[in-house]
mmCIF file of C-alpha atoms in Angstrom:
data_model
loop_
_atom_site.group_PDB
_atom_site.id
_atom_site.type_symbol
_atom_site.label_atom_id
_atom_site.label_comp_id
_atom_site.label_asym_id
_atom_site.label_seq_id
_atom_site.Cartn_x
_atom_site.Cartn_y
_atom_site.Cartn_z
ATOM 1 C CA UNK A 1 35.770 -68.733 -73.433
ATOM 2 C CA UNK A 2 32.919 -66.341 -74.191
ATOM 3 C CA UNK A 3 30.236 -69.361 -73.449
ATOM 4 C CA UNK A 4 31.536 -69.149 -70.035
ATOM 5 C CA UNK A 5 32.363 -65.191 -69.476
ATOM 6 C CA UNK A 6 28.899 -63.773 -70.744
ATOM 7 C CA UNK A 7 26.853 -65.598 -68.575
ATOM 8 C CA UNK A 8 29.911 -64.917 -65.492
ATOM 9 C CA UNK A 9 29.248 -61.267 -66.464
ATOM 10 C CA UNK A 10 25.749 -61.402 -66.682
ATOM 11 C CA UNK A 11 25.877 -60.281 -70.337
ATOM 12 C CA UNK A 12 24.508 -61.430 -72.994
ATOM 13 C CA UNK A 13 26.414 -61.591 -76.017
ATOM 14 C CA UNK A 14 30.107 -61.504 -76.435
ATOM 15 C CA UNK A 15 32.861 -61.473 -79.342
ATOM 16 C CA UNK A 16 36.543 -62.325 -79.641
ATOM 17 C CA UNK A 17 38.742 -60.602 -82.604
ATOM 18 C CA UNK A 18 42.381 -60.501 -83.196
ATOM 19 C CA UNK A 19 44.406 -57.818 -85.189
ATOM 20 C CA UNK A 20 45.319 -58.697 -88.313
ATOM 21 C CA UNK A 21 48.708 -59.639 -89.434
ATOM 22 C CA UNK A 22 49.242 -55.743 -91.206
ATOM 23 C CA UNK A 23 47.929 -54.526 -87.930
ATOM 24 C CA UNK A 24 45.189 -52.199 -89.374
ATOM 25 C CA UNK A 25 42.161 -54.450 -89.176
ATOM 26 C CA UNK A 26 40.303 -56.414 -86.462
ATOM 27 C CA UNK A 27 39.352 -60.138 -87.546
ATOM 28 C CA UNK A 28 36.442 -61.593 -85.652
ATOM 29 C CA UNK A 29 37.206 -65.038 -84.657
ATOM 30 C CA UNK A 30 34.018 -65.944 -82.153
ATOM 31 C CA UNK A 31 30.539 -64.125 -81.302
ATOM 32 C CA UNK A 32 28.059 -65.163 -79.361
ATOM 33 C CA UNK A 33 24.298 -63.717 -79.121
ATOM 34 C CA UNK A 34 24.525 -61.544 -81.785
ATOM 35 C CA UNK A 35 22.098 -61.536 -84.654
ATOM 36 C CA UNK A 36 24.098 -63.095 -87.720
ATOM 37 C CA UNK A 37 22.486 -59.792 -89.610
ATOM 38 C CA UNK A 38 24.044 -57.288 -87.277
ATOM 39 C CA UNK A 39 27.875 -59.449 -86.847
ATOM 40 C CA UNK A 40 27.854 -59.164 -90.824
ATOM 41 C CA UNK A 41 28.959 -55.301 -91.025
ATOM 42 C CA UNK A 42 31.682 -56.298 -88.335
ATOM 43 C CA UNK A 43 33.543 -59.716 -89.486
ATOM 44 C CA UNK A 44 36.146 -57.193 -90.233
ATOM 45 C CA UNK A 45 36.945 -53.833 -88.750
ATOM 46 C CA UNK A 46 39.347 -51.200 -89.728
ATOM 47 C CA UNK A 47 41.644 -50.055 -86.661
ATOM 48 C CA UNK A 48 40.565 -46.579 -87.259
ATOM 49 C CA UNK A 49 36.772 -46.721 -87.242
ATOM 50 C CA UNK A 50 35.507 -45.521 -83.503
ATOM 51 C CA UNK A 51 33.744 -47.716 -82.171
ATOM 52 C CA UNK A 52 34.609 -49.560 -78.408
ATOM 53 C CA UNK A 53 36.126 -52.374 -79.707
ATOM 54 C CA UNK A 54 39.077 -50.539 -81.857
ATOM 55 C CA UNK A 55 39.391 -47.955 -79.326
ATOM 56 C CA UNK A 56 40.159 -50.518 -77.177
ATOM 57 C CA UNK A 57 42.937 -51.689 -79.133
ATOM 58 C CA UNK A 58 44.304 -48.358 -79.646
ATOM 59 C CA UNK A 59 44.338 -47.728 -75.885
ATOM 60 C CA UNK A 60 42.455 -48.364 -72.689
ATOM 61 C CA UNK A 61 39.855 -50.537 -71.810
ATOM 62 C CA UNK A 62 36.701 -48.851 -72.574
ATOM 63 C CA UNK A 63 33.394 -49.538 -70.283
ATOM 64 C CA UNK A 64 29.822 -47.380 -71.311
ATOM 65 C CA UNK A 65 27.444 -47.782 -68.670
ATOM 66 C CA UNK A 66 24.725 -45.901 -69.779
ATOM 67 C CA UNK A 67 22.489 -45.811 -72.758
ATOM 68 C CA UNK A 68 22.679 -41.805 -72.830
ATOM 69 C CA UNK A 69 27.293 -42.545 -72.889
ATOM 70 C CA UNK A 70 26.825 -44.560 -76.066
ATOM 71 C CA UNK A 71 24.713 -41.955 -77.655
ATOM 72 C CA UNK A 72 27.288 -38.883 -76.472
ATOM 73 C CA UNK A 73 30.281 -41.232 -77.263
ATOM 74 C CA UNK A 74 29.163 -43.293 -79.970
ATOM 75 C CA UNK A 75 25.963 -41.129 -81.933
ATOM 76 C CA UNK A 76 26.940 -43.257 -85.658
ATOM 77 C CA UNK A 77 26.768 -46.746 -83.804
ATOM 78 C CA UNK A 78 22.657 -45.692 -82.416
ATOM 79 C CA UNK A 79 20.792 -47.569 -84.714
ATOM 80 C CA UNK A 80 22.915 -50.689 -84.170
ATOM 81 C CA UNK A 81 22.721 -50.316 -80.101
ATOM 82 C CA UNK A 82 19.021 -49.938 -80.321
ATOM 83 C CA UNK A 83 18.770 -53.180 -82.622
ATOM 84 C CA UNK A 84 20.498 -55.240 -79.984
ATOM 85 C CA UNK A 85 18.814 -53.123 -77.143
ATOM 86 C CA UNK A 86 22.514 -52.665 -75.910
ATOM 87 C CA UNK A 87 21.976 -50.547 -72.449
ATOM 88 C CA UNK A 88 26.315 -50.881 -71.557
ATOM 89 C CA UNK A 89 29.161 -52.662 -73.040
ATOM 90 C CA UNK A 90 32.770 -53.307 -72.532
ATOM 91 C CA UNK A 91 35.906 -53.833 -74.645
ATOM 92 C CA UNK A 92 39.008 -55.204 -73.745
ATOM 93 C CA UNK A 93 42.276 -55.207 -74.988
ATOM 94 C CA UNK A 94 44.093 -58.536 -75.222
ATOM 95 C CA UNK A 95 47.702 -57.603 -74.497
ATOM 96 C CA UNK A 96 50.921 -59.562 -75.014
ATOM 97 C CA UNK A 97 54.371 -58.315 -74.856
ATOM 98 C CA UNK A 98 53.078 -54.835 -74.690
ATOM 99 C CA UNK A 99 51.267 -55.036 -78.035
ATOM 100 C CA UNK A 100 47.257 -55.444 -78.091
ATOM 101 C CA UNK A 101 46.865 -58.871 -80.524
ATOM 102 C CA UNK A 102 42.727 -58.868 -80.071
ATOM 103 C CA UNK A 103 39.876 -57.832 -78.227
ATOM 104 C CA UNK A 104 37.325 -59.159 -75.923
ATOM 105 C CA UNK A 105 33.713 -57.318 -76.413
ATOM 106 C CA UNK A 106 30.812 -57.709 -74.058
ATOM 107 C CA UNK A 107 27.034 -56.320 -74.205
ATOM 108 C CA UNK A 108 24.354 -55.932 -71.449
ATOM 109 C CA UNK A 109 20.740 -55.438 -71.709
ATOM 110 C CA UNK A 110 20.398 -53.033 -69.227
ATOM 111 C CA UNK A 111 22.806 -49.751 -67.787
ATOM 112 C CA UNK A 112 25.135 -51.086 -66.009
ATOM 113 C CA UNK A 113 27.585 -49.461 -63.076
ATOM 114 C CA UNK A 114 30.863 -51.667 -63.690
ATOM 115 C CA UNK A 115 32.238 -52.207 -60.094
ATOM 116 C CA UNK A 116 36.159 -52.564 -59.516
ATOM 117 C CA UNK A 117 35.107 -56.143 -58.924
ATOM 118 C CA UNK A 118 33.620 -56.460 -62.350
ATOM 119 C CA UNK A 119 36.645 -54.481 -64.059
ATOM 120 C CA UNK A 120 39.196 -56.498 -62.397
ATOM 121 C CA UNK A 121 37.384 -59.508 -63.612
ATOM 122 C CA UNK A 122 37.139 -58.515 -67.336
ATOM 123 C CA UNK A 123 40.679 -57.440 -67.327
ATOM 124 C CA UNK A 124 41.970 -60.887 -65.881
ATOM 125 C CA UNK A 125 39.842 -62.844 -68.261
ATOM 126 C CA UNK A 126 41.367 -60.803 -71.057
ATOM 127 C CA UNK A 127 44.828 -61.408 -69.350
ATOM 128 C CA UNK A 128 44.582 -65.386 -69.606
ATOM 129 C CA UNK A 129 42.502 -65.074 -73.238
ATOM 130 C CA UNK A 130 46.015 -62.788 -74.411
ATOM 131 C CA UNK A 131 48.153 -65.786 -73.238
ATOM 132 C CA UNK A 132 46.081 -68.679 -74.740
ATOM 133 C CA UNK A 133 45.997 -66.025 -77.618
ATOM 134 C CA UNK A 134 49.896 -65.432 -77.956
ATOM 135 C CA UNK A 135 50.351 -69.271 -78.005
ATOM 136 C CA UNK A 136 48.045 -70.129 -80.436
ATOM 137 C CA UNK A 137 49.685 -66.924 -82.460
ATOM 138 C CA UNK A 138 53.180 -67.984 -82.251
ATOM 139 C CA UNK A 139 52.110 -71.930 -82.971
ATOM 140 C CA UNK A 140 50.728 -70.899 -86.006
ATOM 141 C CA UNK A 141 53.853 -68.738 -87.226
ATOM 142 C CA UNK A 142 55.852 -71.706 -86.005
ATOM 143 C CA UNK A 143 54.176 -74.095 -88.029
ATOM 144 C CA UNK A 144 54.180 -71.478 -91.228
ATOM 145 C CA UNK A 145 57.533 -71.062 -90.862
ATOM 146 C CA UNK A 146 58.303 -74.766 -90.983
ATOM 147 C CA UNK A 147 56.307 -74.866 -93.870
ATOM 148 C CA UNK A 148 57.814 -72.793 -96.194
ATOM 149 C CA UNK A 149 61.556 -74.043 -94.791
ATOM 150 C CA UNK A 150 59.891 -77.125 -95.724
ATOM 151 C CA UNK A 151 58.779 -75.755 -99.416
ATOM 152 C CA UNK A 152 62.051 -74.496 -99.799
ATOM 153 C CA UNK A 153 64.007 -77.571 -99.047
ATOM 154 C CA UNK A 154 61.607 -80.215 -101.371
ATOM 155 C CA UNK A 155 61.793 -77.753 -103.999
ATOM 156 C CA UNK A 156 64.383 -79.167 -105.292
ATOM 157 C CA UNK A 157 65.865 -75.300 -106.819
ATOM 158 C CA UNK A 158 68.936 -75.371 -104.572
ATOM 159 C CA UNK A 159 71.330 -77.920 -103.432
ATOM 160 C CA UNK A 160 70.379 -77.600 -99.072
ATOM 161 C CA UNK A 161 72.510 -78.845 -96.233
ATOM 162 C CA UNK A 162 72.556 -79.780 -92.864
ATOM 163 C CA UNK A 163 75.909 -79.172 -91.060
ATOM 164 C CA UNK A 164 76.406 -80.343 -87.529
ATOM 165 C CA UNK A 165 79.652 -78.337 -87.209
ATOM 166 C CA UNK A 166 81.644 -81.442 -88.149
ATOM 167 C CA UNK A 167 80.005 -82.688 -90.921
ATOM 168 C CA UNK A 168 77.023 -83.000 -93.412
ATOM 169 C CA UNK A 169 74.295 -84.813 -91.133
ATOM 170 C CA UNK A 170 71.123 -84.870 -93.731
ATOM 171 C CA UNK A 171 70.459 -82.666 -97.286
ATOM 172 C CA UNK A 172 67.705 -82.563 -99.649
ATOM 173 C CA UNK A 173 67.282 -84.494 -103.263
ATOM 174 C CA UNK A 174 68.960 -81.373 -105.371
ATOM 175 C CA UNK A 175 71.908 -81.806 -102.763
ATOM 176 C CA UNK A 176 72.351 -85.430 -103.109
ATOM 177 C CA UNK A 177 72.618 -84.857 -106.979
ATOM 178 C CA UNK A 178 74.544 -82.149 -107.146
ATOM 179 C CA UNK A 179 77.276 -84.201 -104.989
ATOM 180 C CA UNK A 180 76.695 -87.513 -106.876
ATOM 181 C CA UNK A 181 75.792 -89.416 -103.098
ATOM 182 C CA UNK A 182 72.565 -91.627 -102.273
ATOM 183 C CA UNK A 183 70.646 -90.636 -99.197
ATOM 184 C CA UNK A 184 72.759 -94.172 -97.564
ATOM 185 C CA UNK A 185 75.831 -92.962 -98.082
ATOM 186 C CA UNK A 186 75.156 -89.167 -96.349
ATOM 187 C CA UNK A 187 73.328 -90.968 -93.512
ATOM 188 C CA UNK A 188 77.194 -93.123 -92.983
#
């Protein structure tokens, strides 16, 4: 969690986004230590603005160390690192199945020299944060999914059954009065 990973960094504030379901946005999902002012222009960020986070997403993990990197990489974004008093940063690609799904973003007060220790750290948090990510992804489609099977089936537009190979094991309302049956007789 980003409670947990700024501090381990030593940074001090964080955020968590996924990309949207058309794939051309990022979503935020969690900050923390932001001003609530400054997180308002980025609740929701196209894919193709440049900025650390997307190009994250789009590629590599990107670290800036230096406050003189962010103004030769990132000259439009100036007046919102000198609000925070942002001296590095990192982004991180959450990755599952080959595919980014979100990205982790952290920012330091002061330059900082990231270390293979510290990049190997960042990318093994955003390793585990891609799997909890991926399940909590695919739960939700699941549980869509059922849902409008579900929708489907109560409607009561189509006659729906359940066929074990053998026989009819269970069928919806429409079903039942399309064939004349109560529920009692099916379940025989």
């Amino acid at each position: 969690s980003l409670e947990l990973a700024i501090p381990a960094l030593g940074a001090w504030a964080g955020s968590f986004y996924v990309v949207s379901a058309d794939g051309h946005t990022l979503e935020l999902m969690h900050y923390q230590g932001y001003p609530e002012d400054v997180m308002a222009a980025y609740r929701r960020i196209p894919l193709t603005e440049q900025i650390p986070l997307t190009e994250a997403v789009r590629g590599q993990p990107i670290f800036v160390e230096s406050r003189a990197r962010w103004a030769d990489r990132y000259p439009h974004l100036e007046a919102a690192r000198s609000r925070t008093d942002s001296g590095s940063a990192a982004a991180v690609p959450l990755v599952s199945n080959g595919r980014a799904i979100g990205v982790i973003g952290f920012s330091f007060r002061g330059e900082q020299v990231f270390t293979a220790d510290d990049r190997e750290f960042v990318l093994i948090l955003a390793g585990h944060c891609a799997q909890a990510l991926d399940r909590v992804l695919a739960t939700t489609a699941l549980q869509e999914s059922e849902a409008r099977f579900r929708s489907v089936v109560e409607s009561g537009m189509l006659g729906i059954a359940f066929w074990d190979g053998e026989r009819v094991t269970d069928g919806n309302d429409e079903l039942l009065a399309i064939l004349g049956y109560e529920r009692a007789e099916l379940e025989a």
